[in-house]
Amino acid sequence: MNEMTNNFPNRFQRSIRIDTDFNDLSIVNTFVSSETADRTIIDMCHQIQNGQQAFTWTGSYGSGKSSLALILHGNLSHKNHQLYKKSINLIGKKAKEEINNTFENFSKRILLPIVAGRNNLEQLINKNLSKYDKESSENLDLFSRINLLSEHQQIIIFVDELGKYLEFASSINQDIMFLQNLAEFCNRSKGKVIFIGILHQSFSEYSKTSDQSIRDEWSKIQGRFIDIPINVSAEEQINLMSHSLSYDNGKWNDFDKKGHIQNFK
């Protein structure tokens, strides 16, 4: 019989952290292009062109949301950067065109990849942005800092695991009104500030233990964001599996005389 192994390549055995992996070409190389990924980019670009700048990406575990965030990050990096040169070849032609058309007005930008946790997200974003703000006081509030930094450059904020912050906020009955304020700020910025929050489920699902009034309020806050669902098709899942499986080529060829393995590449 064949010698298909269960030794998955190392690159498929760990989850992605967008805050530490964004410059790692070996991680970028693991990205498997798909129609869903291209459609997500194209949909978001169309929304930005129509004046919407605050988004959530919602999809189940393993649907490739974090990987796609890394690839978008790479496509928006400086064009002389190796990350850009690699990432631009991992999406379809239409997605490339939409990125160029949508972001061509900004020659400079801050790309801020963040992984949320059980802490204050507003403070976390502000702390990370302060690294780009050498002149202002550390005590400057988030919106004042964004307003100052976006005068001369575009700011794109990626927040992965946004649900962890929402779970934390729900557990201590913390108000999440800052997310509504952030979405409204972005949508008034004329493309200068873009926010992308990555979730596994809707806002209200993270507040199941709260009163119905709070769940309703959270749903209204999410309504300030354009939600783009990331639903990977069965065909795309099979394609991903084919990239992650390894096999002994010699022994497999002895068994698979007609080359059926090629159907999964």
PDB file of C-alpha atoms in Angstrom:
ATOM      1  CA  MET A   1       0.000   0.000   0.000  1.00  0.00           C
ATOM      2  CA  ASN A   2       0.941   3.650  -0.117  1.00  0.00           C
ATOM      3  CA  GLU A   3       3.168   5.396   2.358  1.00  0.00           C
ATOM      4  CA  MET A   4       1.108   8.529   3.070  1.00  0.00           C
ATOM      5  CA  THR A   5       2.450   9.855   6.343  1.00  0.00           C
ATOM      6  CA  ASN A   6       0.933  11.771   9.218  1.00  0.00           C
ATOM      7  CA  ASN A   7       4.010  13.970   9.480  1.00  0.00           C
ATOM      8  CA  PHE A   8       2.609  17.367   8.649  1.00  0.00           C
ATOM      9  CA  PRO A   9       5.193  19.957   7.575  1.00  0.00           C
ATOM     10  CA  ASN A  10       6.184  22.162  10.490  1.00  0.00           C
ATOM     11  CA  ARG A  11       4.774  25.256   8.825  1.00  0.00           C
ATOM     12  CA  PHE A  12       1.243  23.823   9.136  1.00  0.00           C
ATOM     13  CA  GLN A  13       1.549  22.859  12.810  1.00  0.00           C
ATOM     14  CA  ARG A  14       1.312  26.247  14.494  1.00  0.00           C
ATOM     15  CA  SER A  15      -1.183  29.044  14.598  1.00  0.00           C
ATOM     16  CA  ILE A  16      -0.252  32.471  13.283  1.00  0.00           C
ATOM     17  CA  ARG A  17       0.299  35.552  15.421  1.00  0.00           C
ATOM     18  CA  ILE A  18      -0.044  38.594  13.229  1.00  0.00           C
ATOM     19  CA  ASP A  19       1.900  40.797  15.658  1.00  0.00           C
ATOM     20  CA  THR A  20       5.092  38.705  15.515  1.00  0.00           C
ATOM     21  CA  ASP A  21       4.846  36.797  12.211  1.00  0.00           C
ATOM     22  CA  PHE A  22       4.137  39.666   9.819  1.00  0.00           C
ATOM     23  CA  ASN A  23       7.775  39.935   8.644  1.00  0.00           C
ATOM     24  CA  ASP A  24       8.485  36.191   8.585  1.00  0.00           C
ATOM     25  CA  LEU A  25       8.750  35.096   4.945  1.00  0.00           C
ATOM     26  CA  SER A  26       8.665  31.422   5.940  1.00  0.00           C
ATOM     27  CA  ILE A  27       5.212  32.015   7.438  1.00  0.00           C
ATOM     28  CA  VAL A  28       4.036  34.018   4.431  1.00  0.00           C
ATOM     29  CA  ASN A  29       5.115  31.108   2.233  1.00  0.00           C
ATOM     30  CA  THR A  30       2.553  28.862   3.941  1.00  0.00           C
ATOM     31  CA  PHE A  31      -0.362  30.888   2.576  1.00  0.00           C
ATOM     32  CA  VAL A  32      -2.596  28.929   0.208  1.00  0.00           C
ATOM     33  CA  SER A  33      -4.459  31.235  -2.166  1.00  0.00           C
ATOM     34  CA  SER A  34      -8.201  30.788  -2.555  1.00  0.00           C
ATOM     35  CA  GLU A  35     -11.287  32.388  -4.050  1.00  0.00           C
ATOM     36  CA  THR A  36     -12.489  33.217  -0.537  1.00  0.00           C
ATOM     37  CA  ALA A  37      -9.297  35.154   0.233  1.00  0.00           C
ATOM     38  CA  ASP A  38      -9.489  37.109  -3.019  1.00  0.00           C
ATOM     39  CA  ARG A  39     -13.198  37.809  -2.551  1.00  0.00           C
ATOM     40  CA  THR A  40     -12.600  39.123   0.981  1.00  0.00           C
ATOM     41  CA  ILE A  41      -9.948  41.555  -0.261  1.00  0.00           C
ATOM     42  CA  ILE A  42     -12.062  42.667  -3.220  1.00  0.00           C
ATOM     43  CA  ASP A  43     -15.188  43.185  -1.080  1.00  0.00           C
ATOM     44  CA  MET A  44     -13.272  45.224   1.469  1.00  0.00           C
ATOM     45  CA  CYS A  45     -11.635  47.375  -1.203  1.00  0.00           C
ATOM     46  CA  HIS A  46     -15.030  48.126  -2.743  1.00  0.00           C
ATOM     47  CA  GLN A  47     -16.346  49.169   0.663  1.00  0.00           C
ATOM     48  CA  ILE A  48     -13.350  51.441   1.248  1.00  0.00           C
ATOM     49  CA  GLN A  49     -13.899  53.064  -2.131  1.00  0.00           C
ATOM     50  CA  ASN A  50     -17.482  53.752  -1.014  1.00  0.00           C
ATOM     51  CA  GLY A  51     -16.374  55.460   2.196  1.00  0.00           C
ATOM     52  CA  GLN A  52     -16.423  52.613   4.728  1.00  0.00           C
ATOM     53  CA  GLN A  53     -13.236  52.198   6.743  1.00  0.00           C
ATOM     54  CA  ALA A  54     -14.167  49.990   9.725  1.00  0.00           C
ATOM     55  CA  PHE A  55     -14.476  46.228   9.259  1.00  0.00           C
ATOM     56  CA  THR A  56     -14.794  42.914  10.981  1.00  0.00           C
ATOM     57  CA  TRP A  57     -13.803  39.621   9.417  1.00  0.00           C
ATOM     58  CA  THR A  58     -15.792  36.766  10.905  1.00  0.00           C
ATOM     59  CA  GLY A  59     -15.060  33.091  10.365  1.00  0.00           C
ATOM     60  CA  SER A  60     -14.601  29.801  12.159  1.00  0.00           C
ATOM     61  CA  TYR A  61     -11.323  28.531  13.561  1.00  0.00           C
ATOM     62  CA  GLY A  62      -8.939  27.489  10.795  1.00  0.00           C
ATOM     63  CA  SER A  63     -10.628  29.489   8.059  1.00  0.00           C
ATOM     64  CA  GLY A  64      -7.444  31.428   7.295  1.00  0.00           C
ATOM     65  CA  LYS A  65      -8.367  34.851   8.690  1.00  0.00           C
ATOM     66  CA  SER A  66      -4.999  35.505  10.340  1.00  0.00           C
ATOM     67  CA  SER A  67      -3.089  34.238   7.299  1.00  0.00           C
ATOM     68  CA  LEU A  68      -5.075  36.555   5.063  1.00  0.00           C
ATOM     69  CA  ALA A  69      -4.336  39.485   7.376  1.00  0.00           C
ATOM     70  CA  LEU A  70      -0.611  38.752   6.982  1.00  0.00           C
ATOM     71  CA  ILE A  71      -0.930  38.641   3.194  1.00  0.00           C
ATOM     72  CA  LEU A  72      -2.868  41.916   3.084  1.00  0.00           C
ATOM     73  CA  HIS A  73      -0.263  43.428   5.402  1.00  0.00           C
ATOM     74  CA  GLY A  74       2.440  42.281   2.973  1.00  0.00           C
ATOM     75  CA  ASN A  75       0.624  43.712  -0.044  1.00  0.00           C
ATOM     76  CA  LEU A  76       0.426  47.086   1.688  1.00  0.00           C
ATOM     77  CA  SER A  77       4.095  47.108   2.692  1.00  0.00           C
ATOM     78  CA  HIS A  78       6.765  49.137   0.906  1.00  0.00           C
ATOM     79  CA  LYS A  79       7.130  47.861  -2.647  1.00  0.00           C
ATOM     80  CA  ASN A  80      10.888  47.374  -2.263  1.00  0.00           C
ATOM     81  CA  HIS A  81      10.361  45.109   0.729  1.00  0.00           C
ATOM     82  CA  GLN A  82      10.769  41.344   0.278  1.00  0.00           C
ATOM     83  CA  LEU A  83       7.479  40.841   2.112  1.00  0.00           C
ATOM     84  CA  TYR A  84       5.643  42.807  -0.567  1.00  0.00           C
ATOM     85  CA  LYS A  85       7.394  40.988  -3.413  1.00  0.00           C
ATOM     86  CA  LYS A  86       6.323  37.646  -1.972  1.00  0.00           C
ATOM     87  CA  SER A  87       2.798  38.589  -0.898  1.00  0.00           C
ATOM     88  CA  ILE A  88       1.795  40.205  -4.184  1.00  0.00           C
ATOM     89  CA  ASN A  89       2.161  36.846  -5.926  1.00  0.00           C
ATOM     90  CA  LEU A  90      -0.099  35.025  -3.471  1.00  0.00           C
ATOM     91  CA  ILE A  91      -3.373  36.691  -4.472  1.00  0.00           C
ATOM     92  CA  GLY A  92      -5.339  36.804  -7.711  1.00  0.00           C
ATOM     93  CA  LYS A  93      -5.081  39.426 -10.449  1.00  0.00           C
ATOM     94  CA  LYS A  94      -8.385  41.107  -9.587  1.00  0.00           C
ATOM     95  CA  ALA A  95      -7.474  41.362  -5.902  1.00  0.00           C
ATOM     96  CA  LYS A  96      -4.134  42.969  -6.844  1.00  0.00           C
ATOM     97  CA  GLU A  97      -5.898  45.520  -9.025  1.00  0.00           C
ATOM     98  CA  GLU A  98      -8.377  46.427  -6.290  1.00  0.00           C
ATOM     99  CA  ILE A  99      -5.599  46.923  -3.736  1.00  0.00           C
ATOM    100  CA  ASN A 100      -3.709  49.201  -6.123  1.00  0.00           C
ATOM    101  CA  ASN A 101      -6.841  51.215  -6.964  1.00  0.00           C
ATOM    102  CA  THR A 102      -7.903  51.530  -3.324  1.00  0.00           C
ATOM    103  CA  PHE A 103      -4.608  52.413  -1.654  1.00  0.00           C
ATOM    104  CA  GLU A 104      -2.697  54.275  -4.378  1.00  0.00           C
ATOM    105  CA  ASN A 105      -3.416  57.696  -2.828  1.00  0.00           C
ATOM    106  CA  PHE A 106      -1.213  56.963   0.204  1.00  0.00           C
ATOM    107  CA  SER A 107       2.534  56.651  -0.294  1.00  0.00           C
ATOM    108  CA  LYS A 108       3.207  56.361   3.447  1.00  0.00           C
ATOM    109  CA  ARG A 109       1.362  54.258   5.988  1.00  0.00           C
ATOM    110  CA  ILE A 110       1.578  52.710   9.418  1.00  0.00           C
ATOM    111  CA  LEU A 111       0.594  49.047   9.494  1.00  0.00           C
ATOM    112  CA  LEU A 112      -0.278  48.056  13.047  1.00  0.00           C
ATOM    113  CA  PRO A 113      -0.858  44.314  13.641  1.00  0.00           C
ATOM    114  CA  ILE A 114      -2.174  43.600  17.148  1.00  0.00           C
ATOM    115  CA  VAL A 115      -3.397  40.478  18.921  1.00  0.00           C
ATOM    116  CA  ALA A 116      -6.073  41.316  21.490  1.00  0.00           C
ATOM    117  CA  GLY A 117      -6.242  39.629  24.872  1.00  0.00           C
ATOM    118  CA  ARG A 118      -7.984  39.858  28.198  1.00  0.00           C
ATOM    119  CA  ASN A 119      -7.037  43.466  28.715  1.00  0.00           C
ATOM    120  CA  ASN A 120      -7.968  47.004  27.712  1.00  0.00           C
ATOM    121  CA  LEU A 121      -7.853  47.117  23.902  1.00  0.00           C
ATOM    122  CA  GLU A 122      -7.993  50.901  23.678  1.00  0.00           C
ATOM    123  CA  GLN A 123      -4.855  51.166  25.809  1.00  0.00           C
ATOM    124  CA  LEU A 124      -3.153  48.394  23.840  1.00  0.00           C
ATOM    125  CA  ILE A 125      -3.720  50.145  20.502  1.00  0.00           C
ATOM    126  CA  ASN A 126      -2.577  53.463  21.925  1.00  0.00           C
ATOM    127  CA  LYS A 127       0.572  51.918  23.395  1.00  0.00           C
ATOM    128  CA  ASN A 128       1.528  50.338  20.060  1.00  0.00           C
ATOM    129  CA  LEU A 129       0.825  53.546  18.129  1.00  0.00           C
ATOM    130  CA  SER A 130       2.969  55.565  20.554  1.00  0.00           C
ATOM    131  CA  LYS A 131       6.042  53.822  19.077  1.00  0.00           C
ATOM    132  CA  TYR A 132       5.463  55.874  15.926  1.00  0.00           C
ATOM    133  CA  ASP A 133       4.907  59.091  17.828  1.00  0.00           C
ATOM    134  CA  LYS A 134       8.248  60.307  19.148  1.00  0.00           C
ATOM    135  CA  GLU A 135       7.162  63.828  20.022  1.00  0.00           C
ATOM    136  CA  SER A 136       3.837  63.606  21.854  1.00  0.00           C
ATOM    137  CA  SER A 137       3.243  62.839  25.471  1.00  0.00           C
ATOM    138  CA  GLU A 138       2.793  59.213  26.491  1.00  0.00           C
ATOM    139  CA  ASN A 139      -0.437  60.338  28.134  1.00  0.00           C
ATOM    140  CA  LEU A 140      -2.028  61.362  24.838  1.00  0.00           C
ATOM    141  CA  ASP A 141      -5.382  59.634  24.365  1.00  0.00           C
ATOM    142  CA  LEU A 142      -5.913  57.188  21.494  1.00  0.00           C
ATOM    143  CA  PHE A 143      -8.026  59.370  19.239  1.00  0.00           C
ATOM    144  CA  SER A 144      -5.768  62.393  19.612  1.00  0.00           C
ATOM    145  CA  ARG A 145      -2.778  60.229  18.733  1.00  0.00           C
ATOM    146  CA  ILE A 146      -4.485  58.707  15.686  1.00  0.00           C
ATOM    147  CA  ASN A 147      -5.562  62.151  14.536  1.00  0.00           C
ATOM    148  CA  LEU A 148      -1.995  63.466  14.878  1.00  0.00           C
ATOM    149  CA  LEU A 149      -0.297  60.521  13.162  1.00  0.00           C
ATOM    150  CA  SER A 150      -2.788  60.334  10.289  1.00  0.00           C
ATOM    151  CA  GLU A 151      -2.078  63.893   9.195  1.00  0.00           C
ATOM    152  CA  HIS A 152       0.861  62.712   7.087  1.00  0.00           C
ATOM    153  CA  GLN A 153       0.242  58.998   6.566  1.00  0.00           C
ATOM    154  CA  GLN A 154      -2.410  56.327   6.427  1.00  0.00           C
ATOM    155  CA  ILE A 155      -2.953  54.116   9.471  1.00  0.00           C
ATOM    156  CA  ILE A 156      -4.247  50.554   9.115  1.00  0.00           C
ATOM    157  CA  ILE A 157      -5.001  48.714  12.361  1.00  0.00           C
ATOM    158  CA  PHE A 158      -5.374  44.927  12.329  1.00  0.00           C
ATOM    159  CA  VAL A 159      -6.739  43.408  15.550  1.00  0.00           C
ATOM    160  CA  ASP A 160      -6.728  39.620  15.633  1.00  0.00           C
ATOM    161  CA  GLU A 161      -8.568  37.695  18.365  1.00  0.00           C
ATOM    162  CA  LEU A 162     -10.896  40.636  18.907  1.00  0.00           C
ATOM    163  CA  GLY A 163     -13.251  38.164  20.572  1.00  0.00           C
ATOM    164  CA  LYS A 164     -10.847  37.717  23.491  1.00  0.00           C
ATOM    165  CA  TYR A 165     -11.191  41.387  24.301  1.00  0.00           C
ATOM    166  CA  LEU A 166     -14.974  41.157  23.996  1.00  0.00           C
ATOM    167  CA  GLU A 167     -15.037  38.157  26.351  1.00  0.00           C
ATOM    168  CA  PHE A 168     -12.924  40.120  28.825  1.00  0.00           C
ATOM    169  CA  ALA A 169     -15.143  43.186  28.545  1.00  0.00           C
ATOM    170  CA  SER A 170     -18.230  41.063  29.091  1.00  0.00           C
ATOM    171  CA  SER A 171     -16.741  39.332  32.147  1.00  0.00           C
ATOM    172  CA  ILE A 172     -16.110  42.648  33.942  1.00  0.00           C
ATOM    173  CA  ASN A 173     -19.106  44.501  32.465  1.00  0.00           C
ATOM    174  CA  GLN A 174     -16.789  46.904  30.648  1.00  0.00           C
ATOM    175  CA  ASP A 175     -18.290  49.359  28.214  1.00  0.00           C
ATOM    176  CA  ILE A 176     -17.104  48.787  24.607  1.00  0.00           C
ATOM    177  CA  MET A 177     -18.332  52.156  23.368  1.00  0.00           C
ATOM    178  CA  PHE A 178     -14.766  52.986  22.316  1.00  0.00           C
ATOM    179  CA  LEU A 179     -15.182  50.496  19.438  1.00  0.00           C
ATOM    180  CA  GLN A 180     -18.183  52.434  18.187  1.00  0.00           C
ATOM    181  CA  ASN A 181     -16.228  55.676  18.526  1.00  0.00           C
ATOM    182  CA  LEU A 182     -13.284  54.112  16.688  1.00  0.00           C
ATOM    183  CA  ALA A 183     -15.493  52.882  13.830  1.00  0.00           C
ATOM    184  CA  GLU A 184     -17.096  56.321  13.461  1.00  0.00           C
ATOM    185  CA  PHE A 185     -13.676  57.993  13.590  1.00  0.00           C
ATOM    186  CA  CYS A 186     -12.384  55.707  10.823  1.00  0.00           C
ATOM    187  CA  ASN A 187     -15.445  56.242   8.659  1.00  0.00           C
ATOM    188  CA  ARG A 188     -14.969  60.024   8.839  1.00  0.00           C
ATOM    189  CA  SER A 189     -11.246  59.861   8.071  1.00  0.00           C
ATOM    190  CA  LYS A 190     -11.536  59.847   4.242  1.00  0.00           C
ATOM    191  CA  GLY A 191      -9.420  56.715   3.986  1.00  0.00           C
ATOM    192  CA  LYS A 192      -6.697  57.854   6.364  1.00  0.00           C
ATOM    193  CA  VAL A 193      -7.565  55.340   9.104  1.00  0.00           C
ATOM    194  CA  ILE A 194      -8.760  51.784   8.513  1.00  0.00           C
ATOM    195  CA  PHE A 195      -9.635  49.229  11.179  1.00  0.00           C
ATOM    196  CA  ILE A 196      -9.925  45.452  10.656  1.00  0.00           C
ATOM    197  CA  GLY A 197     -11.067  43.337  13.600  1.00  0.00           C
ATOM    198  CA  ILE A 198     -10.869  39.551  13.290  1.00  0.00           C
ATOM    199  CA  LEU A 199     -13.510  37.435  15.051  1.00  0.00           C
ATOM    200  CA  HIS A 200     -14.893  33.913  15.310  1.00  0.00           C
ATOM    201  CA  GLN A 201     -18.486  35.048  15.893  1.00  0.00           C
ATOM    202  CA  SER A 202     -20.650  38.151  16.217  1.00  0.00           C
ATOM    203  CA  PHE A 203     -20.241  40.682  19.043  1.00  0.00           C
ATOM    204  CA  SER A 204     -23.435  39.636  20.798  1.00  0.00           C
ATOM    205  CA  GLU A 205     -22.299  36.000  21.027  1.00  0.00           C
ATOM    206  CA  TYR A 206     -19.466  37.106  23.306  1.00  0.00           C
ATOM    207  CA  SER A 207     -21.944  38.649  25.754  1.00  0.00           C
ATOM    208  CA  LYS A 208     -24.281  35.661  26.181  1.00  0.00           C
ATOM    209  CA  THR A 209     -24.130  35.909  29.954  1.00  0.00           C
ATOM    210  CA  SER A 210     -25.131  39.585  29.913  1.00  0.00           C
ATOM    211  CA  ASP A 211     -28.611  41.066  29.954  1.00  0.00           C
ATOM    212  CA  GLN A 212     -30.494  41.199  26.664  1.00  0.00           C
ATOM    213  CA  SER A 213     -30.214  44.988  26.659  1.00  0.00           C
ATOM    214  CA  ILE A 214     -26.412  44.749  26.684  1.00  0.00           C
ATOM    215  CA  ARG A 215     -26.423  42.133  23.924  1.00  0.00           C
ATOM    216  CA  ASP A 216     -28.634  44.401  21.853  1.00  0.00           C
ATOM    217  CA  GLU A 217     -26.280  47.318  22.481  1.00  0.00           C
ATOM    218  CA  TRP A 218     -23.279  45.260  21.389  1.00  0.00           C
ATOM    219  CA  SER A 219     -25.092  44.263  18.216  1.00  0.00           C
ATOM    220  CA  LYS A 220     -25.721  47.940  17.491  1.00  0.00           C
ATOM    221  CA  ILE A 221     -22.021  48.685  17.994  1.00  0.00           C
ATOM    222  CA  GLN A 222     -21.033  45.946  15.564  1.00  0.00           C
ATOM    223  CA  GLY A 223     -23.440  47.556  13.119  1.00  0.00           C
ATOM    224  CA  ARG A 224     -20.938  50.414  12.841  1.00  0.00           C
ATOM    225  CA  PHE A 225     -18.572  47.937  11.169  1.00  0.00           C
ATOM    226  CA  ILE A 226     -18.986  46.230   7.817  1.00  0.00           C
ATOM    227  CA  ASP A 227     -18.756  42.514   8.547  1.00  0.00           C
ATOM    228  CA  ILE A 228     -17.157  40.340   5.880  1.00  0.00           C
ATOM    229  CA  PRO A 229     -17.767  36.629   6.504  1.00  0.00           C
ATOM    230  CA  ILE A 230     -14.910  34.275   5.686  1.00  0.00           C
ATOM    231  CA  ASN A 231     -16.488  30.934   4.853  1.00  0.00           C
ATOM    232  CA  VAL A 232     -14.061  28.519   3.233  1.00  0.00           C
ATOM    233  CA  SER A 233     -15.679  26.080   0.809  1.00  0.00           C
ATOM    234  CA  ALA A 234     -15.219  22.305   1.005  1.00  0.00           C
ATOM    235  CA  GLU A 235     -13.167  22.414  -2.191  1.00  0.00           C
ATOM    236  CA  GLU A 236     -10.835  25.011  -0.681  1.00  0.00           C
ATOM    237  CA  GLN A 237     -10.462  22.917   2.484  1.00  0.00           C
ATOM    238  CA  ILE A 238      -9.449  19.901   0.397  1.00  0.00           C
ATOM    239  CA  ASN A 239      -6.940  22.060  -1.462  1.00  0.00           C
ATOM    240  CA  LEU A 240      -5.455  23.210   1.845  1.00  0.00           C
ATOM    241  CA  MET A 241      -5.237  19.613   3.058  1.00  0.00           C
ATOM    242  CA  SER A 242      -3.372  18.620  -0.095  1.00  0.00           C
ATOM    243  CA  HIS A 243      -0.723  21.249   0.655  1.00  0.00           C
ATOM    244  CA  SER A 244      -0.294  20.046   4.231  1.00  0.00           C
ATOM    245  CA  LEU A 245      -0.017  16.302   3.572  1.00  0.00           C
ATOM    246  CA  SER A 246       3.353  14.727   2.985  1.00  0.00           C
ATOM    247  CA  TYR A 247       4.184  11.399   1.430  1.00  0.00           C
ATOM    248  CA  ASP A 248       7.088   9.211   0.370  1.00  0.00           C
ATOM    249  CA  ASN A 249       7.205   9.999  -3.323  1.00  0.00           C
ATOM    250  CA  GLY A 250       8.947   6.780  -4.385  1.00  0.00           C
ATOM    251  CA  LYS A 251       6.651   4.381  -2.542  1.00  0.00           C
ATOM    252  CA  TRP A 252       3.569   6.364  -3.458  1.00  0.00           C
ATOM    253  CA  ASN A 253       4.446   6.211  -7.146  1.00  0.00           C
ATOM    254  CA  ASP A 254       4.816   2.438  -6.906  1.00  0.00           C
ATOM    255  CA  PHE A 255       1.213   2.244  -5.728  1.00  0.00           C
ATOM    256  CA  ASP A 256      -0.347   5.104  -7.693  1.00  0.00           C
ATOM    257  CA  LYS A 257       0.522   3.981 -11.225  1.00  0.00           C
ATOM    258  CA  LYS A 258      -1.973   6.372 -12.862  1.00  0.00           C
ATOM    259  CA  GLY A 259      -0.837   9.458 -10.968  1.00  0.00           C
ATOM    260  CA  HIS A 260      -4.094  10.152  -9.090  1.00  0.00           C
ATOM    261  CA  ILE A 261      -2.154  12.196  -6.513  1.00  0.00           C
ATOM    262  CA  GLN A 262      -1.962  14.966  -9.123  1.00  0.00           C
ATOM    263  CA  ASN A 263      -5.724  15.543  -8.645  1.00  0.00           C
ATOM    264  CA  PHE A 264      -4.977  16.884  -5.160  1.00  0.00           C
ATOM    265  CA  LYS A 265      -2.254  19.342  -6.095  1.00  0.00           C
TER     266      LYS A 265
END
